[in-house]
Amino acid sequence: MDTAIYEKTLKARKAELLARQTKINADLGQLKDADLEEQATENENDEVLEELGEVAENELIAIDAALERIANGTYGICTRNGVKISPERLAALPATPFCAECAAEVAEENA
Ligand SMILES: [Zn+2]
C-alpha cells in the first residue's frame, strides 16, 4: 500500500499540533503574570487551554503511533482485528488504528 500521502498528511498535522502546543504553553505562561483581579477569569482560561493541550497531546500520540505503523509496514491494518482499513476511512482519519467496525465497538465500550 502506498502510504506516502498519509505520511505527508500525518506529519503536516503533527507540525500543526506542535506549533499550537507551543502557543498554548506560551499563553499559559503569560496568564500567570496577569493582574490579581483578573485571576478568576484567567484560571478559567487556563483550564480551557489545558484541556485543548490534552486533546492535542492525545492526537499527537495517535499520530506518532500511525507514523510508527507506516515505518514498520502495518499502516492501514486495524490493530484490533487485523482487518484492512478502507482508504476512505484513512483519508478522513489518517491516524486511526481501527477499522470502522472496531472503532464503533470501542466507542460503545467506552460509552
Ligand atoms: Zn478492526
GROMACS .gro file of C-alpha atoms and ligand atoms in nm:
model
  112
    1MET     CA    1   0.000   0.000   0.000
    2ASP     CA    2   0.123   0.348  -0.084
    3THR     CA    3   0.149   0.530   0.247
    4ALA     CA    4   0.331   0.841   0.121
    5ILE     CA    5   0.019   1.057   0.110
    6TYR     CA    6  -0.086   0.951   0.461
    7GLU     CA    7   0.264   1.005   0.595
    8LYS     CA    8   0.263   1.355   0.449
    9THR     CA    9  -0.078   1.434   0.598
   10LEU     CA   10   0.019   1.294   0.939
   11LYS     CA   11   0.346   1.486   0.950
   12ALA     CA   12   0.174   1.810   0.849
   13ARG     CA   13  -0.089   1.759   1.118
   14LYS     CA   14   0.182   1.681   1.374
   15ALA     CA   15   0.370   2.002   1.291
   16GLU     CA   16   0.044   2.196   1.325
   17LEU     CA   17  -0.031   2.042   1.666
   18LEU     CA   18   0.322   2.102   1.794
   19ALA     CA   19   0.300   2.467   1.686
   20ARG     CA   20  -0.035   2.501   1.861
   21GLN     CA   21   0.100   2.336   2.174
   22THR     CA   22   0.390   2.578   2.183
   23LYS     CA   23   0.141   2.863   2.159
   24ILE     CA   24  -0.081   2.718   2.435
   25ASN     CA   25   0.219   2.679   2.664
   26ALA     CA   26   0.323   3.037   2.591
   27ASP     CA   27  -0.031   3.158   2.669
   28LEU     CA   28  -0.038   2.960   2.993
   29GLY     CA   29   0.292   3.117   3.093
   30GLN     CA   30   0.162   3.463   3.016
   31LEU     CA   31  -0.159   3.417   3.214
   32LYS     CA   32   0.041   3.354   3.529
   33ASP     CA   33   0.159   3.715   3.516
   34ALA     CA   34  -0.192   3.859   3.488
   35ASP     CA   35  -0.335   4.106   3.741
   36LEU     CA   36  -0.482   3.958   4.058
   37GLU     CA   37  -0.836   4.086   3.993
   38GLU     CA   38  -0.834   3.902   3.663
   39GLN     CA   39  -0.721   3.578   3.820
   40ALA     CA   40  -1.067   3.411   3.829
   41THR     CA   41  -1.120   3.458   3.455
   42GLU     CA   42  -0.762   3.368   3.385
   43ASN     CA   43  -0.795   3.043   3.576
   44GLU     CA   44  -1.097   2.951   3.365
   45ASN     CA   45  -0.896   3.028   3.055
   46ASP     CA   46  -0.616   2.816   3.194
   47GLU     CA   47  -0.849   2.519   3.224
   48VAL     CA   48  -0.976   2.558   2.869
   49LEU     CA   49  -0.619   2.590   2.741
   50GLU     CA   50  -0.507   2.287   2.939
   51GLU     CA   51  -0.796   2.087   2.801
   52LEU     CA   52  -0.704   2.191   2.448
   53GLY     CA   53  -0.348   2.088   2.524
   54GLU     CA   54  -0.464   1.748   2.640
   55VAL     CA   55  -0.670   1.687   2.325
   56ALA     CA   56  -0.370   1.786   2.113
   57GLU     CA   57  -0.147   1.560   2.322
   58ASN     CA   58  -0.373   1.259   2.263
   59GLU     CA   59  -0.384   1.331   1.893
   60LEU     CA   60  -0.005   1.358   1.882
   61ILE     CA   61   0.025   1.016   2.047
   62ALA     CA   62  -0.214   0.870   1.789
   63ILE     CA   63  -0.019   1.035   1.504
   64ASP     CA   64   0.315   0.904   1.632
   65ALA     CA   65   0.168   0.555   1.658
   66ALA     CA   66   0.039   0.583   1.300
   67LEU     CA   67   0.380   0.701   1.176
   68GLU     CA   68   0.534   0.401   1.350
   69ARG     CA   69   0.292   0.169   1.171
   70ILE     CA   70   0.394   0.332   0.842
   71ALA     CA   71   0.759   0.269   0.930
   72ASN     CA   72   0.705  -0.098   1.014
   73GLY     CA   73   0.466  -0.168   0.729
   74THR     CA   74   0.147  -0.228   0.927
   75TYR     CA   75  -0.022   0.101   0.845
   76GLY     CA   76  -0.381   0.068   0.723
   77ILE     CA   77  -0.434  -0.258   0.909
   78CYS     CA   78  -0.668  -0.249   1.208
   79THR     CA   79  -0.466  -0.301   1.528
   80ARG     CA   80  -0.764  -0.471   1.688
   81ASN     CA   81  -0.873  -0.741   1.443
   82GLY     CA   82  -0.619  -0.717   1.159
   83VAL     CA   83  -0.876  -0.610   0.900
   84LYS     CA   84  -0.775  -0.370   0.622
   85ILE     CA   85  -0.896  -0.017   0.693
   86SER     CA   86  -1.075   0.138   0.394
   87PRO     CA   87  -0.887   0.412   0.204
   88GLU     CA   88  -1.187   0.641   0.255
   89ARG     CA   89  -1.158   0.600   0.630
   90LEU     CA   90  -0.781   0.657   0.626
   91ALA     CA   91  -0.828   0.968   0.414
   92ALA     CA   92  -1.070   1.108   0.671
   93LEU     CA   93  -0.885   0.981   0.981
   94PRO     CA   94  -0.523   0.910   0.887
   95ALA     CA   95  -0.420   0.845   1.249
   96THR     CA   96  -0.690   0.589   1.326
   97PRO     CA   97  -0.566   0.250   1.447
   98PHE     CA   98  -0.907   0.085   1.393
   99CYS     CA   99  -1.133  -0.022   1.110
  100ALA     CA  100  -1.483   0.131   1.114
  101GLU     CA  101  -1.629  -0.175   1.283
  102CYS     CA  102  -1.377  -0.179   1.571
  103ALA     CA  103  -1.398   0.198   1.613
  104ALA     CA  104  -1.774   0.164   1.664
  105GLU     CA  105  -1.721  -0.120   1.912
  106VAL     CA  106  -1.454   0.069   2.106
  107ALA     CA  107  -1.676   0.377   2.120
  108GLU     CA  108  -1.955   0.162   2.256
  109GLU     CA  109  -1.729   0.003   2.517
  110ASN     CA  110  -1.618   0.347   2.635
  111ALA     CA  111  -1.970   0.488   2.643
  112ZN      ZN  112  -1.095  -0.371   1.331
   0.00000   0.00000   0.00000
